[in-house]
Tab-separated table of C-alpha atoms in Angstrom:
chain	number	residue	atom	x	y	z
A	1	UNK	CA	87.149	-148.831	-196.476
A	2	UNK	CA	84.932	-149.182	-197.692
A	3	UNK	CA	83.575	-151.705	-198.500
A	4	UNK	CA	71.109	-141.610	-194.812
A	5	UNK	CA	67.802	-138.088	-197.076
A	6	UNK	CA	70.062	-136.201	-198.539
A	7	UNK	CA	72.225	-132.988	-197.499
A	8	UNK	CA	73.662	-130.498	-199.550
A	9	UNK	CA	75.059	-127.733	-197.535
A	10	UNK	CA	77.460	-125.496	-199.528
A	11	UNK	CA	79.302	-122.960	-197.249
A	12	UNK	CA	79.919	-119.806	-198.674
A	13	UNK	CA	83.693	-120.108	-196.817
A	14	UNK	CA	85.439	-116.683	-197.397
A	15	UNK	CA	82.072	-114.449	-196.220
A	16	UNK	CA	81.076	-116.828	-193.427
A	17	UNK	CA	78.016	-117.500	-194.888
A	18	UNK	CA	76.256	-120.657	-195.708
A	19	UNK	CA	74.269	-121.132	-198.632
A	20	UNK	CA	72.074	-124.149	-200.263
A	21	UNK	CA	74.010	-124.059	-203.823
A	22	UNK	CA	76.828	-122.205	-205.744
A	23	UNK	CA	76.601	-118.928	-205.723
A	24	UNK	CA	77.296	-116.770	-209.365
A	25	UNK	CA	77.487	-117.538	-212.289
A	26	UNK	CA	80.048	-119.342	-215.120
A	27	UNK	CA	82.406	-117.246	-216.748
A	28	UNK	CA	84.655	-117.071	-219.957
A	29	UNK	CA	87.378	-118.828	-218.021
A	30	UNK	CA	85.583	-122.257	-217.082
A	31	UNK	CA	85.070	-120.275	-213.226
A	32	UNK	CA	81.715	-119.500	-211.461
A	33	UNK	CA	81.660	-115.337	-210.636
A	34	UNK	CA	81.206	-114.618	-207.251
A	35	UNK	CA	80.083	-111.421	-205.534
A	36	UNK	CA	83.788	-110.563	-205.189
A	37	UNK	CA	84.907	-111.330	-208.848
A	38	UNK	CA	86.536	-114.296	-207.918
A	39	UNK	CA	86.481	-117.435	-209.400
A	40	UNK	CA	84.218	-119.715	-207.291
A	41	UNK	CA	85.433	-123.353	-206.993
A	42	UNK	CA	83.234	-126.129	-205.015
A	43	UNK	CA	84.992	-129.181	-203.320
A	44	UNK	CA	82.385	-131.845	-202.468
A	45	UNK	CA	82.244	-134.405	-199.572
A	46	UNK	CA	80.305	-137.693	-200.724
A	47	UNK	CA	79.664	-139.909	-197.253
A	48	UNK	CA	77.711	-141.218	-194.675
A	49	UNK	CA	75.780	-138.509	-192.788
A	50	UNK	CA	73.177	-140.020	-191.334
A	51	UNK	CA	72.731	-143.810	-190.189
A	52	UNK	CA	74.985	-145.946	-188.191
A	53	UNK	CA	78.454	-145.428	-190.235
A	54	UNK	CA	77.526	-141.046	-189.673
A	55	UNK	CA	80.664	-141.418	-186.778
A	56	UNK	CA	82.769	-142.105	-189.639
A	57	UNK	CA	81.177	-140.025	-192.250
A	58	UNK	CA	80.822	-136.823	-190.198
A	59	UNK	CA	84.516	-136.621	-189.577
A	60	UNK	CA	85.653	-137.135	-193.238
A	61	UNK	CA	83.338	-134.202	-194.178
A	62	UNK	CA	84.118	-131.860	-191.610
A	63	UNK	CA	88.134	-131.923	-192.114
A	64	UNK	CA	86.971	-131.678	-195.860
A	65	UNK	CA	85.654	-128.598	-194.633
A	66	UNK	CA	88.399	-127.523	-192.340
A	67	UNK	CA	90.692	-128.127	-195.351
A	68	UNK	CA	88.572	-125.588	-197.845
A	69	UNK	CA	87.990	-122.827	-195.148
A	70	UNK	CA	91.904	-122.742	-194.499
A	71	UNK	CA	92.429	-122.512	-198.151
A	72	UNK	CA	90.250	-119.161	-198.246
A	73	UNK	CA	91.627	-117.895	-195.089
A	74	UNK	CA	95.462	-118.228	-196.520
A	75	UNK	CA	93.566	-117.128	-199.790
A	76	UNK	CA	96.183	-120.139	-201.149
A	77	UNK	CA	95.038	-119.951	-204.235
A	78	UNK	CA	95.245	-116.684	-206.141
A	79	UNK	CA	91.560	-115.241	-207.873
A	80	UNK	CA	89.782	-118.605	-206.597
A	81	UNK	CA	86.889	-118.603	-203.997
A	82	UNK	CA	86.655	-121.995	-202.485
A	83	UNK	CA	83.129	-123.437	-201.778
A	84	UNK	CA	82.101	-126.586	-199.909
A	85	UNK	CA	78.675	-129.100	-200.479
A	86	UNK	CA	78.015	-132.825	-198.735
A	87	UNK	CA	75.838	-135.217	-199.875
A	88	UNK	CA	74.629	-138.048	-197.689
A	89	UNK	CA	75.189	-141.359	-199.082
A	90	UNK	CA	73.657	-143.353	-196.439
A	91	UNK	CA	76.263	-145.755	-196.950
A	92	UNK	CA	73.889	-146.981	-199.752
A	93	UNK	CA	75.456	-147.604	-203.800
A	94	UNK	CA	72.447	-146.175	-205.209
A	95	UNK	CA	72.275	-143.097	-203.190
A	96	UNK	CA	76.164	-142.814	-203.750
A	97	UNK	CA	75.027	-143.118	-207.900
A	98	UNK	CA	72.631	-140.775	-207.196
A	99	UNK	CA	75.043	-137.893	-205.910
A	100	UNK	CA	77.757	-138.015	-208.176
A	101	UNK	CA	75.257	-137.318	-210.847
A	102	UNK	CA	73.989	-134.692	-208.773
A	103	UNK	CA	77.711	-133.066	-208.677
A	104	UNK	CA	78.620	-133.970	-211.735
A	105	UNK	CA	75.609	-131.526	-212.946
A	106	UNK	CA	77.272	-128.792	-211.041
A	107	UNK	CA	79.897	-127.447	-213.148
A	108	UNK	CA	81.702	-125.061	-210.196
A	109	UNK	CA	82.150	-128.772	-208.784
A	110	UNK	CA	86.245	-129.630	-209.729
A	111	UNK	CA	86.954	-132.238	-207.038
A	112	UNK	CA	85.003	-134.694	-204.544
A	113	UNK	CA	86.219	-136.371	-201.119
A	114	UNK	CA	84.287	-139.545	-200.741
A	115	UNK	CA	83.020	-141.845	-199.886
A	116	UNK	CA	83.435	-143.969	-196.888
A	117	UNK	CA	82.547	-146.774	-198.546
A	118	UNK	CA	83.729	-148.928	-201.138
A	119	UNK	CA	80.934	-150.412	-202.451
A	120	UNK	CA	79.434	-146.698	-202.537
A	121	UNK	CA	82.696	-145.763	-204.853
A	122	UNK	CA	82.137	-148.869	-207.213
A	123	UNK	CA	78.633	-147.390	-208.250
A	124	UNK	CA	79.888	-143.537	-208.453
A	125	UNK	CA	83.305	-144.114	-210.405
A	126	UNK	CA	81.948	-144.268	-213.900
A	127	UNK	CA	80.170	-141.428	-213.377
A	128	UNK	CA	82.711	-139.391	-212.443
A	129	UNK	CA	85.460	-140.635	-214.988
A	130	UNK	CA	82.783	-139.869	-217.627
A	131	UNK	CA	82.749	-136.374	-216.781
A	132	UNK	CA	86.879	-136.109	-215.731
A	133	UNK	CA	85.687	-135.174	-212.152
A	134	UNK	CA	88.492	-135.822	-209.693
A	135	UNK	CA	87.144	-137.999	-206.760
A	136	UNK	CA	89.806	-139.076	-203.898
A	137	UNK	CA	88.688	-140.824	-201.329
A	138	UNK	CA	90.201	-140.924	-197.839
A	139	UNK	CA	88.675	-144.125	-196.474
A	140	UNK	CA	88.046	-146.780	-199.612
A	141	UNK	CA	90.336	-149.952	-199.187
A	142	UNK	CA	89.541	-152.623	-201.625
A	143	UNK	CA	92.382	-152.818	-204.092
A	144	UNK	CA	90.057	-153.482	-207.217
A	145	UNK	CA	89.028	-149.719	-207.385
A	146	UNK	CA	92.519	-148.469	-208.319
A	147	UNK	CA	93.777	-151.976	-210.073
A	148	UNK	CA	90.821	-153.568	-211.338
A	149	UNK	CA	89.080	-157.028	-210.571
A	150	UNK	CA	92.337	-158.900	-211.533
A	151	UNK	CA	94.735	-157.381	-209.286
A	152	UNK	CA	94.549	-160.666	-207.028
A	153	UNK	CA	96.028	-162.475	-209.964
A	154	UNK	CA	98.612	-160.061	-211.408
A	155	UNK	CA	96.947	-158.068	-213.411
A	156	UNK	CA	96.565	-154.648	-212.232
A	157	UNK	CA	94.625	-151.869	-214.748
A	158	UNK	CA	93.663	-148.791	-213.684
A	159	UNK	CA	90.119	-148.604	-214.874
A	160	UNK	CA	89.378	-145.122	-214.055
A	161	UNK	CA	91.638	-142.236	-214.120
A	162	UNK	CA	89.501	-140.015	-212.210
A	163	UNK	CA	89.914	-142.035	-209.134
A	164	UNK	CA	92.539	-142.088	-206.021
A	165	UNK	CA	92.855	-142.529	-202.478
A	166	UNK	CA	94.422	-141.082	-199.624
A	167	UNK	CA	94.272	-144.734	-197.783
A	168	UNK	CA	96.504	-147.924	-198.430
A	169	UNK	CA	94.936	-150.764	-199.413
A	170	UNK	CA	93.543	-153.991	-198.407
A	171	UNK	CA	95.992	-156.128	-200.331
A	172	UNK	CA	98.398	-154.358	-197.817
A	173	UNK	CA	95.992	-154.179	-194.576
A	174	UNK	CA	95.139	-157.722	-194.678
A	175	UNK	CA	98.394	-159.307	-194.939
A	176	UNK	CA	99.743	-157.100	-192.392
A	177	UNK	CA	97.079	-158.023	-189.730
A	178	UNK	CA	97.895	-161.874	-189.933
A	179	UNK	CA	101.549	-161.423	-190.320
A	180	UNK	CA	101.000	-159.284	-186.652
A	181	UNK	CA	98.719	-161.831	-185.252
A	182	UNK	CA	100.810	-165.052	-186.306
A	183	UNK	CA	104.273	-163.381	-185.644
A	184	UNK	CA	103.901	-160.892	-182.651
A	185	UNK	CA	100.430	-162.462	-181.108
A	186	UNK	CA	101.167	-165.658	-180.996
A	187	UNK	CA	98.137	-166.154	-182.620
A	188	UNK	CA	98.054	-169.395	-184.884
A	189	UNK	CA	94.226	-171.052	-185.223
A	190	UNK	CA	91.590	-168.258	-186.558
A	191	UNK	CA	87.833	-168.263	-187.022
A	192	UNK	CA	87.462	-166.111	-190.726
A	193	UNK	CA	83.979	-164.085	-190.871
A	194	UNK	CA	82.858	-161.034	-193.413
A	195	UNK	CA	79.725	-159.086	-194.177
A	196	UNK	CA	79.657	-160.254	-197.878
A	197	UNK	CA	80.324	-156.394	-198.718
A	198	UNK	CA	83.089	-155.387	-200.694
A	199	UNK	CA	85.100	-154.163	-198.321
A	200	UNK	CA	84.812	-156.840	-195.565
A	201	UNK	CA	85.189	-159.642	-198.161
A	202	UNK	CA	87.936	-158.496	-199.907
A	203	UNK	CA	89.264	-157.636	-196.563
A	204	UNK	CA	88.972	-161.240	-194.811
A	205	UNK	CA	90.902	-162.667	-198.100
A	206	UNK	CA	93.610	-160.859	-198.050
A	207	UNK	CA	94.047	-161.691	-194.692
A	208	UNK	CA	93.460	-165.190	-195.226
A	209	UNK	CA	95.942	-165.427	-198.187
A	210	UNK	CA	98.714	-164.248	-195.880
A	211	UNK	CA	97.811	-165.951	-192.636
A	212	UNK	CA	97.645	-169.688	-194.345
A	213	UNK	CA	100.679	-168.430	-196.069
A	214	UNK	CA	102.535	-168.266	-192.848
A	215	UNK	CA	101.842	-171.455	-191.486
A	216	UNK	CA	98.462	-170.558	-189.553
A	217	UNK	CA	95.440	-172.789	-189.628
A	218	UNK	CA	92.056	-171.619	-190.602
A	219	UNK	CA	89.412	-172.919	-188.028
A	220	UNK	CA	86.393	-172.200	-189.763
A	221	UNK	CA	84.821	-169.470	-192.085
A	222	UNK	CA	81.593	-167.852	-191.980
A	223	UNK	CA	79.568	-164.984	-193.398
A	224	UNK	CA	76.939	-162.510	-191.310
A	225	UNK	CA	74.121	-160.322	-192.573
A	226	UNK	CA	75.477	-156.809	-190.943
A	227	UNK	CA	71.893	-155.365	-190.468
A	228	UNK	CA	70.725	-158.703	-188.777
A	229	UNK	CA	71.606	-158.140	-185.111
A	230	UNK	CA	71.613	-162.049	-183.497
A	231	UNK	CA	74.717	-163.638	-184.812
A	232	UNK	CA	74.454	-166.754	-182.967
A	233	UNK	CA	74.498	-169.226	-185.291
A	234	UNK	CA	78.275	-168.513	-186.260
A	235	UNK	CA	78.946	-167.712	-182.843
A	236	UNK	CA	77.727	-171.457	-182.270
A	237	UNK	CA	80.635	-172.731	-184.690
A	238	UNK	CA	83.334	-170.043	-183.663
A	239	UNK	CA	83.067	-171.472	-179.700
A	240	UNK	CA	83.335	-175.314	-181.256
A	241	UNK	CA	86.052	-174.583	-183.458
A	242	UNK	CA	88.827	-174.030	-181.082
A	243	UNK	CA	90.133	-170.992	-182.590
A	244	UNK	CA	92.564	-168.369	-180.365
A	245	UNK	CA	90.892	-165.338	-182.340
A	246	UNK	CA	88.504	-164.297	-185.077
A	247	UNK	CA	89.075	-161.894	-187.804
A	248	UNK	CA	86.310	-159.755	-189.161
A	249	UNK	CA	86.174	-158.334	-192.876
A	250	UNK	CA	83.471	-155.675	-191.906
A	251	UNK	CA	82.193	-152.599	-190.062
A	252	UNK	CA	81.999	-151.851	-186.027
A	253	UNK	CA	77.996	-151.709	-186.220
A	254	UNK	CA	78.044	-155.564	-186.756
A	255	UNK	CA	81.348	-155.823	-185.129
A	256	UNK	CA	80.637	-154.397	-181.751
A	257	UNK	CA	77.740	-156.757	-180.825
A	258	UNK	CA	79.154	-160.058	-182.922
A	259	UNK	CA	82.350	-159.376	-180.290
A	260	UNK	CA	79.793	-159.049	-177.618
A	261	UNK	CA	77.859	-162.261	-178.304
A	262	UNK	CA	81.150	-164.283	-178.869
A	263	UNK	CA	81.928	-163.712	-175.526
A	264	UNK	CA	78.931	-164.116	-174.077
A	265	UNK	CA	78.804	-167.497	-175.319
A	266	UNK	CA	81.978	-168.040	-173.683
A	267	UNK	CA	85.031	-167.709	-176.621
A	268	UNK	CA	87.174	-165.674	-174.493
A	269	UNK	CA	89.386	-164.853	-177.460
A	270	UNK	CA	89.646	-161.239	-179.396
A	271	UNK	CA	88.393	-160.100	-182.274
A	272	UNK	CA	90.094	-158.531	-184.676
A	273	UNK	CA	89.013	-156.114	-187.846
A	274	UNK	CA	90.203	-153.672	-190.277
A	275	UNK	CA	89.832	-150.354	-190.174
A	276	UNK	CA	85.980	-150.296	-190.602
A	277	UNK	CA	85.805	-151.138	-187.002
A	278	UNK	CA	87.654	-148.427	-185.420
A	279	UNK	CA	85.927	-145.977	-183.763
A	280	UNK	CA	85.214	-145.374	-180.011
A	281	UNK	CA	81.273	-146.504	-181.336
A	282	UNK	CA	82.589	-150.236	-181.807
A	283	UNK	CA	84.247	-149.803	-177.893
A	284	UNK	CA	80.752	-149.031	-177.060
A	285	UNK	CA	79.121	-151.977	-178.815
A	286	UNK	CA	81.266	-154.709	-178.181
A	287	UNK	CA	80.919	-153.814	-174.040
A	288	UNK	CA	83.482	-154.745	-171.618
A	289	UNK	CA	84.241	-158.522	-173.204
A	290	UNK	CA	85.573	-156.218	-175.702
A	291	UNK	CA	88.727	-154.989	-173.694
A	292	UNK	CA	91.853	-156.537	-176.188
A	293	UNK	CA	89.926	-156.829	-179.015
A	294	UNK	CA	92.471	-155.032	-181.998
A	295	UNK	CA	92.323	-153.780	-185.732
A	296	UNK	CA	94.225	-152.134	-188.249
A	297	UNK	CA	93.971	-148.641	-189.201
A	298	UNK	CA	95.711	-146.819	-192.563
A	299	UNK	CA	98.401	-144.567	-191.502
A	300	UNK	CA	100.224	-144.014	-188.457
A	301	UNK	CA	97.736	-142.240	-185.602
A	302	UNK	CA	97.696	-138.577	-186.194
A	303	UNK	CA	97.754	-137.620	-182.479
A	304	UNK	CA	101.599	-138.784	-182.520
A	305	UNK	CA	102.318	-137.064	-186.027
A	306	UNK	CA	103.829	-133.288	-185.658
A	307	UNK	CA	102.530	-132.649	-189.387
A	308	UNK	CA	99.024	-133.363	-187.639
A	309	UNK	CA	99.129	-130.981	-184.835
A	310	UNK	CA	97.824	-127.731	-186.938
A	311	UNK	CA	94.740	-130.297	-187.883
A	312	UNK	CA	94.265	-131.100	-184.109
A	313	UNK	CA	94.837	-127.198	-182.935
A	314	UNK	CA	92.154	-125.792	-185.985
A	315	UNK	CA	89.647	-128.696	-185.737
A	316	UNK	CA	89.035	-128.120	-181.868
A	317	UNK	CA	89.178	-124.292	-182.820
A	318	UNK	CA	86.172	-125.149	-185.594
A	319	UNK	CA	84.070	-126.542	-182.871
A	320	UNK	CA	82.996	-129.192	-184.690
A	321	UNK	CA	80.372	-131.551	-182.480
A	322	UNK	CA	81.645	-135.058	-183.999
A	323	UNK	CA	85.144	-136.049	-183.717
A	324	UNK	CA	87.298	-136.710	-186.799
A	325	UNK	CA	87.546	-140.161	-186.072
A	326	UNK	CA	89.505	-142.456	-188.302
A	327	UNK	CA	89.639	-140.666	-191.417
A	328	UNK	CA	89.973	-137.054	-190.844
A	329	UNK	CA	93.461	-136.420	-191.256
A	330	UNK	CA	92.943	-138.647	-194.555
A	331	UNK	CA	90.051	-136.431	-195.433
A	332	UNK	CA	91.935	-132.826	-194.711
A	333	UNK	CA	94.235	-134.343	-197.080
A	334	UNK	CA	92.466	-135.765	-200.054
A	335	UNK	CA	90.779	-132.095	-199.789
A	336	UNK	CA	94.069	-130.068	-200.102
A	337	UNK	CA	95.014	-132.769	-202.915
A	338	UNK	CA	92.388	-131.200	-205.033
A	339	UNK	CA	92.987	-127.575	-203.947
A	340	UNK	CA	96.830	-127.893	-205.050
A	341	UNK	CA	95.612	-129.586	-208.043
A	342	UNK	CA	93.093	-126.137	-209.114
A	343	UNK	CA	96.669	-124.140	-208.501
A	344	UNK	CA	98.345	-125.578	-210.324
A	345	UNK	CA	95.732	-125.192	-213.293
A	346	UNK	CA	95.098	-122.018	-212.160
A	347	UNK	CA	98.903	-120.958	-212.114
A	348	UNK	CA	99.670	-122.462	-215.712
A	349	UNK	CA	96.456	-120.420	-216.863
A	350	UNK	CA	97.791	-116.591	-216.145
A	351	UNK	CA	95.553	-117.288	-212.847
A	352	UNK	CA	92.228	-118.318	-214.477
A	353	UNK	CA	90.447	-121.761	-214.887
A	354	UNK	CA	90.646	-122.646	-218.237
A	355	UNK	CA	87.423	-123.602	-219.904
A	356	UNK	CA	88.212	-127.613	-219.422
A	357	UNK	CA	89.301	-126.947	-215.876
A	358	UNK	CA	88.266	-130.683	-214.657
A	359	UNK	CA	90.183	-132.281	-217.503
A	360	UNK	CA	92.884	-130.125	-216.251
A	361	UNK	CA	92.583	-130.664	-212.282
A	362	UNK	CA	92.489	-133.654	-212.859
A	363	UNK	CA	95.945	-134.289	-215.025
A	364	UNK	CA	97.102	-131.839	-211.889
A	365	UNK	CA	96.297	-134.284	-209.150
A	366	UNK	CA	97.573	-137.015	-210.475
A	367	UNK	CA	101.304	-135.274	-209.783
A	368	UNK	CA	100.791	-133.477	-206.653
A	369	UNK	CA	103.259	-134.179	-203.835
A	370	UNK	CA	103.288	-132.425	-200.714
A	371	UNK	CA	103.450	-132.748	-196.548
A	372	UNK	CA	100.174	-133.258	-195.557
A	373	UNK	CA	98.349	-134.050	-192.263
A	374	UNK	CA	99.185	-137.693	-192.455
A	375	UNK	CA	102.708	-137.570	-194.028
A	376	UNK	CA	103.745	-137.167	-197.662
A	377	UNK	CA	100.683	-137.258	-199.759
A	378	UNK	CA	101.475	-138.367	-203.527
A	379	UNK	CA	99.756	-140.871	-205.913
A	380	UNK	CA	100.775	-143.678	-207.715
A	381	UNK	CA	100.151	-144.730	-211.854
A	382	UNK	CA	97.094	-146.226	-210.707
A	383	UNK	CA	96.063	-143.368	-208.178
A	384	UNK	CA	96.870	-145.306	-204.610
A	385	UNK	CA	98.482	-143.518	-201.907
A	386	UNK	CA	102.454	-143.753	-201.484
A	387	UNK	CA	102.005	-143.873	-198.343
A	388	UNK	CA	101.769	-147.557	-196.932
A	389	UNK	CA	101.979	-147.344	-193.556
A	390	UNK	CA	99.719	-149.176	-191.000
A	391	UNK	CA	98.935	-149.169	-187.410
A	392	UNK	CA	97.818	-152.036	-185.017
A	393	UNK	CA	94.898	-150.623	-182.175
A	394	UNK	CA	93.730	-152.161	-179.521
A	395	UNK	CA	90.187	-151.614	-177.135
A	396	UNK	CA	91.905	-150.267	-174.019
A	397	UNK	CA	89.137	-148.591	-172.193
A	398	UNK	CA	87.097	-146.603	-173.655
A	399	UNK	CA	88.796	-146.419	-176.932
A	400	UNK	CA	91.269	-147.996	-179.091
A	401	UNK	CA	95.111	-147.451	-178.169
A	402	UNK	CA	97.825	-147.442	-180.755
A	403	UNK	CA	99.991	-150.665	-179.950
A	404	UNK	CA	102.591	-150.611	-183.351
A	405	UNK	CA	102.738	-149.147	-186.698
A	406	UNK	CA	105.057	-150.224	-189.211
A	407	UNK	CA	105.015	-151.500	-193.261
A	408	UNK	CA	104.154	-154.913	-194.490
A	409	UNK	CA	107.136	-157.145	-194.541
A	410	UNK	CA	108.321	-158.963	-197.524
């Protein structure tokens, strides 16, 4: 996915300290000097702090975290002192500009997790690939970041090497919602609405492609203004168009109440999303009406994953306030990405960073493979996860319940 004043909170890990930048200085080897003698490396978090996506963004920062503390505690990486940083994006493409210059400047800076967002990553990747900055994200869905604007028609490029994911992709999300709604749900007429975002447009398309493509019938389409609270005018046409469901290419803090208000004008039929809408916030939101609603999450749920279980066990231990909600195990992930990417460097280099240690991480990263929280984590040519797996949710209670996960047929 994915598709507010800023924080910068580095954690001096190893000493249980916390700092506001970097401590030491650069060295011969490309390193920062810590108090130790070690080579100081910062991993960054780039996400939504503050505002109404923080749920989301809060959780992909502190597994970041939970990921670069374990790495000094197993000291996993010979000579190397790992340091942490998050900047608040605000869910906002010019803050998101605006910090990846910011840790681009900071040369002890060799990888970034982030952002939630993928509008937010279409305004930080140049930035980034200019300076051979690693950036994975654990949340970003729309396929054009990895295979450029023509992937739709065939022609996938990979624009910028710097850039990867942890999370499949919409052209896989999409297709795999309708082909569960049309073939398992029964469902066959469906009301189309986005946010006119990145991710919730490219979302709904994909979707649509694969829906009409199996025989289903598009009742209407319509587009909402997420920060614009009364959706009642589509609501109007999604009650006269007969549809059995509606699918929504956006976020839960439009989701929530345009579920809500569809019911209240008396559409007793679910809604359905992507994984932008699920957290236990959009349960909230939506109220009781929206008991059935489902969406599609990336992955399989960690809860049922044994690979997960040391997450689960050291994030409760952390005592972290906010949950790690949809993306954590994704975040832990992209996080140790990076750190096996610096040992590698760092093992090839008599166990120093060489002076052009991002140019190096990053060649690294590109062939790491190993069992991570969520499964096997390994990238692609154009930096996508090899992992494709997808799960269907739906609001049971207060939260959403895992119903299937599975691959996209065909």
């Amino acid at each position: 996915m994915r598709s507010r004043q800023l924080i910068a909170v580095t954690a001096a890990l190893a000493a249980g300290a916390l700092t506001l930048t970097a401590c030491g200085s650069r060295n011969d080897n490309g390193g920062s000097a810590g108090d130790s003698g070690n080579t100081t490396v910062t991993i960054a978090v780039d996400a939504p702090l503050t505002g109404d996506l923080s749920a989301l963004g809060l959780g992909i920062k502190n597994s970041a975290e939970l990921a670069v503390k374990q790495a000094n505690e197993k000291k996993y990486v010979k000579g190397v002192t790992f340091k942490f940083t998050a900047l608040d994006d605000q869910a906002q493409a010019t803050s998101g500009q605006q910090n990846a210059t910011k840790l681009v400047a900071d040369k002890d800076v060799l990888g970034v997790v982030g952002p939630l967002n993928s509008s937010v990553s279409e305004s930080m990747q140049k930035v980034f690939d200019d300076a051979k900055l690693t950036q994975i994200s654990p949340a970003n869905t729309s396929p054009s970041l990895t295979q450029g604007p023509k992937w739709a028609e065939g022609q996938k490029t990979r624009t910028y090497k710097s850039y990867f994911r942890t999370a499949t992709t919409d052209a896989i999300q999409g297709p795999f919602a309708a082909q569960y709604l049309f073939n398992k749900a029964g469902k066959k007429k469906v009301f189309i609405i986005d946010d006119k975002k990145t991710y919730g447009a490219g979302l709904a398309g994909t979707f649509k492609g694969e829906f009409t493509k199996l025989g289903g019938q598009i009742a209407g389409e319509g587009h909402i203004d997420p920060d614009s609270k009364d959706f009642s005018a589509v609501v109007t046409q999604v009650k006269s168009s007969g549809a059995d469901v509606v699918y929504y290419g956006g976020e839960y803090p439009a989701a929530g109440p345009l579920s809500k208000q569809i019911k209240a004008a008396g559409a007793n039929i679910p809604l359905v999303g992507g994984d932008g809408i699920k957290d236990k916030k959009y349960v909230e939101l939506a109220g009781p009406g929206g008991q059935g609603d489902l969406c599609t999450s990336v992955g399989a749920p960690v809860e049922t994953l044994p690979s997960a279980k040391e997450f689960i066990d050291n994030y409760k231990k952390a005592g972290y306030k906010d949950d790690y909600s949809a993306y954590g195990g994704y975040s832990y992930d992209s996080a140790w990405a990076i750190i096996e990417g610096v040992k590698k460097v760092v093992d090839a280099n008599n166990g120093k960073l060489p002076s052009d240690a991002r140019a190096k991480v990053l060649e690294a990263v590109q062939g790491v493979s190993f069992d991570g929280v969520t499964g096997k984590v390994s990238f692609d040519e154009f930096g996508d996860a090899t992992n494709k797996q997808l799960t269907v949710y739906k609001v049971d209670g207060d939260d959403f319940k895992s119903v299937e996960s599975g691959t996209l047929a065909g």
